[in-house]
Structures are given as structure tokens and as C-alpha cells.
mmCIF file of C-alpha atoms in Angstrom:
data_model
loop_
_atom_site.group_PDB
_atom_site.id
_atom_site.type_symbol
_atom_site.label_atom_id
_atom_site.label_comp_id
_atom_site.label_asym_id
_atom_site.label_seq_id
_atom_site.Cartn_x
_atom_site.Cartn_y
_atom_site.Cartn_z
ATOM 1 C CA MET A 798 0.000 0.000 0.000
ATOM 2 C CA GLN A 799 2.816 2.376 0.862
ATOM 3 C CA ASP A 800 4.517 1.760 -2.530
ATOM 4 C CA PHE A 801 1.194 2.404 -4.253
ATOM 5 C CA LEU A 802 0.746 5.694 -2.445
ATOM 6 C CA LEU A 803 4.317 6.645 -3.323
ATOM 7 C CA ARG A 804 3.735 5.954 -7.036
ATOM 8 C CA GLU A 805 0.428 7.808 -6.848
ATOM 9 C CA ARG A 806 2.066 10.875 -5.269
ATOM 10 C CA GLN A 807 4.866 10.872 -7.812
ATOM 11 C CA GLY A 808 2.344 10.582 -10.628
ATOM 12 C CA VAL A 809 0.517 13.644 -9.307
ATOM 13 C CA ILE A 810 3.824 15.519 -8.940
ATOM 14 C CA SER A 811 4.736 14.727 -12.559
ATOM 15 C CA GLU A 812 1.366 16.012 -13.718
ATOM 16 C CA ARG A 813 1.727 19.216 -11.657
ATOM 17 C CA LEU A 814 5.139 19.806 -13.214
ATOM 18 C CA ARG A 815 3.681 19.341 -16.699
ATOM 19 C CA LEU A 816 0.787 21.724 -16.056
ATOM 20 C CA ASN A 817 2.348 24.368 -13.795
ATOM 21 C CA GLY A 818 6.053 24.250 -14.625
ATOM 22 C CA ARG A 819 7.116 23.871 -10.978
ATOM 23 C CA VAL A 820 6.017 22.371 -7.669
ATOM 24 C CA LEU A 821 6.516 23.517 -4.071
ATOM 25 C CA ALA A 822 7.128 21.010 -1.286
ATOM 26 C CA THR A 823 4.934 22.910 1.197
ATOM 27 C CA GLU A 824 1.929 22.886 -1.130
ATOM 28 C CA LEU A 825 2.365 19.209 -2.019
ATOM 29 C CA ALA A 826 2.632 18.235 1.655
ATOM 30 C CA LEU A 827 -0.694 19.932 2.386
ATOM 31 C CA GLU A 828 -2.346 18.372 -0.650
ATOM 32 C CA PHE A 829 -1.155 14.844 0.147
ATOM 33 C CA GLY A 830 -1.557 15.131 3.914
ATOM 34 C CA VAL A 831 2.050 14.069 4.521
ATOM 35 C CA SER A 832 5.125 15.758 5.957
ATOM 36 C CA GLU A 833 7.402 18.008 3.903
ATOM 37 C CA ASP A 834 10.188 15.488 4.563
ATOM 38 C CA THR A 835 8.101 12.835 2.803
ATOM 39 C CA VAL A 836 7.589 15.117 -0.196
ATOM 40 C CA ARG A 837 11.264 16.020 -0.305
ATOM 41 C CA ARG A 838 12.098 12.316 -0.284
ATOM 42 C CA ASP A 839 9.689 11.815 -3.199
ATOM 43 C CA LEU A 840 11.382 14.642 -5.086
ATOM 44 C CA ARG A 841 14.843 13.209 -4.407
ATOM 45 C CA GLU A 842 13.795 9.846 -5.816
ATOM 46 C CA MET A 843 12.202 11.471 -8.847
ATOM 47 C CA ALA A 844 15.306 13.582 -9.457
ATOM 48 C CA ALA A 845 17.527 10.497 -9.213
ATOM 49 C CA ALA A 846 15.321 8.859 -11.846
ATOM 50 C CA GLY A 847 15.611 11.917 -14.120
ATOM 51 C CA LEU A 848 11.940 12.869 -13.708
ATOM 52 C CA CYS A 849 12.499 16.351 -12.249
ATOM 53 C CA GLU A 850 15.226 18.718 -11.109
ATOM 54 C CA ARG A 851 15.230 19.629 -7.442
ATOM 55 C CA VAL A 852 15.526 23.305 -6.532
ATOM 56 C CA TYR A 853 15.184 25.139 -3.252
ATOM 57 C CA GLY A 854 11.672 24.592 -1.897
ATOM 58 C CA GLY A 855 10.489 22.209 -4.609
ATOM 59 C CA ALA A 856 11.251 21.031 -8.140
ATOM 60 C CA LEU A 857 11.279 22.062 -11.796
ATOM 61 C CA PRO A 858 10.913 20.065 -15.011
ATOM 62 C CA VAL A 859 14.190 18.677 -16.353
ATOM 63 C CA SER A 860 15.702 20.746 -19.156
ATOM 64 C CA PRO A 861 15.047 19.241 -22.609
ATOM 65 C CA ALA A 862 18.548 20.182 -23.807
ATOM 66 C CA HIS A 863 19.909 16.639 -23.994
ATOM 67 C CA GLY A 864 22.026 15.072 -26.702
ATOM 68 C CA SER A 865 25.328 15.765 -28.403
ATOM 69 C CA LEU A 866 26.096 19.038 -30.158
ATOM 70 C CA THR A 867 25.492 17.376 -33.533
ATOM 71 C CA GLN A 868 22.028 16.252 -32.419
ATOM 72 C CA ARG A 869 21.155 19.650 -30.949
ATOM 73 C CA ILE A 870 22.176 21.537 -34.086
ATOM 74 C CA GLY A 871 19.311 19.893 -35.962
ATOM 75 C CA PHE A 872 16.687 20.756 -33.341
ATOM 76 C CA ALA A 873 14.564 23.918 -33.932
ATOM 77 C CA ALA A 874 17.146 25.229 -36.403
ATOM 78 C CA ASP A 875 14.901 27.989 -37.770
ATOM 79 C CA ARG A 876 14.064 29.251 -34.272
ATOM 80 C CA LYS A 877 17.737 29.255 -33.302
ATOM 81 C CA GLN A 878 18.569 31.216 -36.431
ATOM 82 C CA ALA A 879 15.989 33.850 -35.454
ATOM 83 C CA LEU A 880 17.535 34.056 -31.975
ATOM 84 C CA ALA A 881 20.969 34.278 -33.580
ATOM 85 C CA ARG A 882 20.043 37.248 -35.761
ATOM 86 C CA ALA A 883 18.691 39.112 -32.745
ATOM 87 C CA ALA A 884 21.725 38.237 -30.614
ATOM 88 C CA ALA A 885 24.199 39.265 -33.322
ATOM 89 C CA GLN A 886 22.724 42.776 -33.211
ATOM 90 C CA GLN A 887 23.796 43.041 -29.554
ATOM 91 C CA ILE A 888 27.498 42.623 -30.394
ATOM 92 C CA ALA A 889 29.464 45.868 -30.629
ATOM 93 C CA ALA A 890 32.080 46.404 -33.308
ATOM 94 C CA GLY A 891 35.626 46.319 -31.959
ATOM 95 C CA SER A 892 34.683 44.333 -28.862
ATOM 96 C CA THR A 893 36.142 41.110 -27.507
ATOM 97 C CA VAL A 894 33.490 38.392 -27.340
ATOM 98 C CA PHE A 895 33.629 34.909 -25.844
ATOM 99 C CA PHE A 896 31.416 32.389 -27.640
ATOM 100 C CA ASP A 897 30.602 29.517 -25.311
ATOM 101 C CA ALA A 898 29.960 26.077 -26.840
ATOM 102 C CA GLY A 899 26.392 25.359 -27.909
ATOM 103 C CA SER A 900 24.157 24.964 -30.938
ATOM 104 C CA THR A 901 22.450 28.354 -30.549
ATOM 105 C CA ASN A 902 25.824 30.046 -30.073
ATOM 106 C CA LEU A 903 27.060 28.350 -33.246
ATOM 107 C CA ALA A 904 24.069 29.890 -35.023
ATOM 108 C CA ILE A 905 25.033 33.309 -33.597
ATOM 109 C CA ALA A 906 28.580 32.909 -34.932
ATOM 110 C CA ASN A 907 27.187 32.093 -38.376
ATOM 111 C CA ALA A 908 24.819 35.098 -38.210
ATOM 112 C CA LEU A 909 27.548 37.703 -37.631
ATOM 113 C CA PRO A 910 27.721 40.257 -40.457
ATOM 114 C CA ALA A 911 30.815 39.724 -42.607
ATOM 115 C CA GLU A 912 31.932 43.314 -42.034
ATOM 116 C CA LEU A 913 31.652 43.237 -38.213
ATOM 117 C CA ALA A 914 35.162 43.623 -36.782
ATOM 118 C CA LEU A 915 35.809 42.015 -33.404
ATOM 119 C CA THR A 916 38.025 39.630 -31.486
ATOM 120 C CA ALA A 917 36.245 36.350 -30.832
ATOM 121 C CA ALA A 918 37.367 33.658 -28.392
ATOM 122 C CA THR A 919 35.729 30.260 -28.159
ATOM 123 C CA ASN A 920 36.303 26.839 -26.634
ATOM 124 C CA ALA A 921 34.228 25.204 -29.406
ATOM 125 C CA PRO A 922 36.049 24.053 -32.581
ATOM 126 C CA ALA A 923 32.798 24.207 -34.601
ATOM 127 C CA ILE A 924 32.298 27.856 -33.624
ATOM 128 C CA ALA A 925 35.944 28.670 -34.381
ATOM 129 C CA ALA A 926 35.496 27.134 -37.840
ATOM 130 C CA ALA A 927 32.421 29.304 -38.453
ATOM 131 C CA LEU A 928 34.190 32.454 -37.255
ATOM 132 C CA ILE A 929 37.344 31.900 -39.307
ATOM 133 C CA ASP A 930 35.262 32.503 -42.428
ATOM 134 C CA LYS A 931 34.461 36.023 -41.178
ATOM 135 C CA PRO A 932 37.283 38.206 -42.589
ATOM 136 C CA ALA A 933 36.900 40.959 -39.984
ATOM 137 C CA VAL A 934 36.984 38.590 -36.983
ATOM 138 C CA ASN A 935 40.198 37.676 -35.159
ATOM 139 C CA VAL A 936 39.715 34.203 -33.673
ATOM 140 C CA ILE A 937 41.225 32.858 -30.451
ATOM 141 C CA LEU A 938 40.706 29.121 -29.926
ATOM 142 C CA ILE A 939 40.717 27.989 -26.316
ATOM 143 C CA GLY A 940 42.285 24.556 -26.107
ATOM 144 C CA GLY A 941 42.103 21.367 -24.116
ATOM 145 C CA MET A 942 40.231 18.094 -24.230
ATOM 146 C CA VAL A 943 37.031 18.551 -26.239
ATOM 147 C CA ASP A 944 33.923 17.174 -24.553
ATOM 148 C CA ARG A 945 31.784 15.397 -27.159
ATOM 149 C CA GLN A 946 28.530 16.213 -25.378
ATOM 150 C CA THR A 947 29.026 19.979 -25.223
ATOM 151 C CA GLY A 948 31.284 20.335 -28.258
ATOM 152 C CA GLY A 949 33.679 22.512 -26.249
ATOM 153 C CA ALA A 950 37.093 22.204 -24.624
ATOM 154 C CA LEU A 951 36.863 21.830 -20.844
ATOM 155 C CA GLY A 952 39.221 21.203 -17.954
ATOM 156 C CA ALA A 953 42.474 22.703 -16.689
ATOM 157 C CA LYS A 954 43.930 23.764 -20.054
ATOM 158 C CA ALA A 955 40.731 25.524 -21.089
ATOM 159 C CA LEU A 956 40.575 27.325 -17.746
ATOM 160 C CA ARG A 957 44.206 28.468 -18.075
ATOM 161 C CA ASP A 958 43.544 29.767 -21.595
ATOM 162 C CA MET A 959 40.397 31.577 -20.448
ATOM 163 C CA GLU A 960 42.400 33.264 -17.699
ATOM 164 C CA GLN A 961 44.294 35.233 -20.356
ATOM 165 C CA ILE A 962 41.123 36.827 -21.766
ATOM 166 C CA SER A 963 38.817 39.557 -20.400
ATOM 167 C CA PRO A 964 35.843 39.615 -22.782
ATOM 168 C CA ASP A 965 33.509 42.565 -23.135
ATOM 169 C CA LEU A 966 30.713 40.060 -23.701
ATOM 170 C CA CYS A 967 30.220 36.383 -22.884
ATOM 171 C CA ILE A 968 27.646 34.603 -25.055
ATOM 172 C CA LEU A 969 26.784 31.861 -22.613
ATOM 173 C CA GLY A 970 25.295 28.482 -23.457
ATOM 174 C CA ALA A 971 22.446 27.308 -21.199
ATOM 175 C CA CYS A 972 20.447 24.125 -20.721
ATOM 176 C CA GLY A 973 17.880 25.590 -18.315
ATOM 177 C CA VAL A 974 16.743 29.150 -17.574
ATOM 178 C CA ASP A 975 14.591 29.904 -14.545
ATOM 179 C CA LEU A 976 13.918 32.920 -12.350
ATOM 180 C CA GLU A 977 14.820 31.042 -9.168
ATOM 181 C CA ALA A 978 17.205 28.310 -10.362
ATOM 182 C CA GLY A 979 19.067 30.720 -12.660
ATOM 183 C CA ILE A 980 21.147 29.533 -15.621
ATOM 184 C CA THR A 981 21.943 25.828 -15.362
ATOM 185 C CA VAL A 982 23.665 23.065 -17.351
ATOM 186 C CA PHE A 983 24.025 19.280 -17.182
ATOM 187 C CA GLY A 984 27.804 18.795 -17.021
ATOM 188 C CA PHE A 985 29.899 19.415 -13.914
ATOM 189 C CA GLU A 986 33.071 20.361 -15.820
ATOM 190 C CA ASP A 987 31.023 22.428 -18.262
ATOM 191 C CA ALA A 988 29.494 24.363 -15.363
ATOM 192 C CA GLU A 989 32.930 24.992 -13.848
ATOM 193 C CA PHE A 990 34.254 26.408 -17.111
ATOM 194 C CA LYS A 991 31.160 28.531 -17.746
ATOM 195 C CA ARG A 992 31.281 30.040 -14.264
ATOM 196 C CA PHE A 993 34.891 31.042 -14.800
ATOM 197 C CA ALA A 994 34.190 32.449 -18.266
ATOM 198 C CA THR A 995 31.358 34.616 -16.931
ATOM 199 C CA SER A 996 33.546 35.833 -14.060
ATOM 200 C CA ARG A 997 36.106 37.055 -16.618
ATOM 201 C CA SER A 998 33.474 38.898 -18.702
ATOM 202 C CA LYS A 999 31.996 42.377 -18.360
ATOM 203 C CA ARG A 1000 28.561 41.342 -19.660
ATOM 204 C CA VAL A 1001 26.689 38.071 -20.173
ATOM 205 C CA LEU A 1002 24.157 37.312 -22.920
ATOM 206 C CA VAL A 1003 22.019 34.177 -23.082
ATOM 207 C CA ALA A 1004 19.942 33.257 -26.137
ATOM 208 C CA ALA A 1005 17.553 30.389 -25.428
ATOM 209 C CA THR A 1006 14.627 28.663 -27.111
ATOM 210 C CA SER A 1007 11.300 28.726 -25.264
ATOM 211 C CA GLU A 1008 11.342 25.129 -24.005
ATOM 212 C CA LYS A 1009 14.404 25.853 -21.830
ATOM 213 C CA PHE A 1010 12.547 28.441 -19.742
ATOM 214 C CA GLY A 1011 11.149 27.268 -16.419
ATOM 215 C CA THR A 1012 13.406 24.205 -16.496
ATOM 216 C CA ALA A 1013 16.624 23.309 -14.731
ATOM 217 C CA ALA A 1014 19.696 21.097 -15.062
ATOM 218 C CA PRO A 1015 21.823 19.864 -12.132
ATOM 219 C CA HIS A 1016 24.631 22.430 -12.170
ATOM 220 C CA SER A 1017 24.207 26.154 -11.596
ATOM 221 C CA ILE A 1018 26.134 28.815 -13.521
ATOM 222 C CA LEU A 1019 24.771 32.149 -12.320
ATOM 223 C CA PRO A 1020 21.567 33.874 -11.169
ATOM 224 C CA VAL A 1021 19.445 35.511 -13.852
ATOM 225 C CA ALA A 1022 20.257 38.885 -12.258
ATOM 226 C CA HIS A 1023 23.839 38.459 -13.531
ATOM 227 C CA CYS A 1024 22.653 37.935 -17.106
ATOM 228 C CA GLU A 1025 22.647 41.403 -18.685
ATOM 229 C CA CYS A 1026 20.794 40.403 -21.860
ATOM 230 C CA LEU A 1027 18.326 37.590 -22.499
ATOM 231 C CA VAL A 1028 17.422 36.910 -26.147
ATOM 232 C CA VAL A 1029 14.088 35.095 -26.392
ATOM 233 C CA GLU A 1030 11.636 33.914 -29.018
ATOM 234 C CA HIS A 1031 9.037 36.281 -30.452
ATOM 235 C CA ASP A 1032 6.108 34.700 -28.583
ATOM 236 C CA ALA A 1033 7.660 34.678 -25.102
ATOM 237 C CA ASP A 1034 5.142 35.476 -22.342
ATOM 238 C CA PRO A 1035 5.275 39.261 -21.660
ATOM 239 C CA ALA A 1036 4.385 38.771 -17.966
ATOM 240 C CA ILE A 1037 7.276 36.358 -17.461
ATOM 241 C CA LEU A 1038 9.672 38.628 -19.351
ATOM 242 C CA ALA A 1039 8.658 41.492 -17.060
ATOM 243 C CA ARG A 1040 9.771 39.393 -14.087
ATOM 244 C CA TYR A 1041 13.161 38.831 -15.702
ATOM 245 C CA ARG A 1042 13.502 42.562 -16.284
ATOM 246 C CA GLU A 1043 12.715 43.142 -12.609
ATOM 247 C CA ARG A 1044 15.777 41.016 -11.843
ATOM 248 C CA GLY A 1045 17.943 43.254 -14.031
ATOM 249 C CA CYS A 1046 17.804 41.260 -17.288
ATOM 250 C CA ARG A 1047 17.349 43.207 -20.494
ATOM 251 C CA THR A 1048 15.136 41.163 -22.826
ATOM 252 C CA VAL A 1049 15.361 41.129 -26.630
ATOM 253 C CA LEU A 1050 12.700 39.519 -28.799
ATOM 254 C CA ALA A 1051 13.707 37.549 -31.884
ATOM 255 C CA GLU A 1052 11.690 37.905 -35.055
ATOM 256 C CA LYS A 1053 8.886 35.492 -35.862
ATOM 257 C CA THR A 1054 9.870 32.462 -37.924
ATOM 258 C CA ASN A 1055 7.888 31.306 -40.943
#
């Protein structure tokens, strides 16, 4: 009977996450008539099974940003291109920009105007290859062991290389974006590198497709308040965007895709 009730509770929690985008332990405890410790234990088990991502006070849906870089490049390509065009307009001529690994950031690199002069650093060979075709862009490739999942160099060598650069702008890759959980990613080493890259940068920009919002991955990068610019899809909820702006995030809408 106890196992049945556990499965029943977890089924309800999964449904709440699907409908509401988050759950709170206090509210679930009242609804189920159990202790908050019992609910937290349920959430821990669900998180271990990959069914949710635990955050302070409750849980969020797991970010959908799974798969290798090659797989992610093919997902929502037209929407990423729209984000890329909007993000490219936020890059100032003559600046030093760090392009973090990621499929959307690769699209941003491809979207840069040919005449835009800047110094670009990246830990992603695919992004470096895209940038080298831009005649006005000086390219710095950050080295080290390339992680197949992220498509970027990570680890000690990458951190040492990043230490030599002070970008005006960091174009940060993200798996999850949430008002409370902040900017999150799946990989531990990836998170370590991203945190260091943002600490070296004057400004941070994140361009993310809609399904990443209100989701989380296991490793935190930074609070949304430290993200100066958030590039979002054209149909993003205005009420939610207002809450991001209250946290200090400037929001930029991409154009509508066909």
C-alpha cells in the first residue's frame, strides 16, 4: 500500500510539473496530507530517476537540452537562427566576445555580419570554424580536451587559456533558464568552465529557445540577475519577461519564424 501511495504521489507531482512548470514542497505536503520530509524524499527519488530537477523549496521540469552538439544543431534550427540574428545585433564592433559552446551560439557565430570587426574567443572548434570565415573577426581558440557532449574544450587547459582573456561580452550556453534556479547546465566540468568564463566577462548574454525556460539542469552557472541580456523567441510570455527585467535582465525579442 505504501509503494502504491508513493507511485500515486509521484504521478501527481509529474502532472503538476507538466501543467504548472514547478512544484513547491509545502503545497504538495498539504495536498497529500504528509510531511514536507516525505515530499522532499519523493522529489529526491524522482530527481535520481531523471523525472524532475530539485531546486530550493520544490522542483522544476528537467531541461530538454539533452544530446550531443550534432544532435542539438538539428533541433529547432529555424528558431535558433531567429535568436541568432537578434543576438548578433547586440554585439558591438571592436569588442572582444567569448562564444561559449552550444548549438544556438554556433548559429550566432554564423549570423555575424561579414563586415563586423571584433576579437572572438571560443572553446568550441565548430564555432571557431564558423568564425574563421568572417574576414573581420580575429579568432582565439581555447584549447584542451574537447567534450563530445558539449562540443567545447573543458578542464584545466581551457581554464588556463580563459584566464588570459577579459571579454567585453560572454555569449553563454544554457540548458535551463529559470527565475529562481538561474542559468543551469548538465555537465559538472562544463558548469565549472562557464562560471569562470562569466567571471572574466563584463557582460553576459544568453539566447535560449522557449522550451528551456522554467526548467533546470543539475549544475548552476549564475543567477538571472547576472545575465545582462536575455534573447528570447518572439512569442515569449510578456508577464514572465517582465519578471526577468525586474531582476535586471534586459530582454530582446527575436523575429517570428515562418
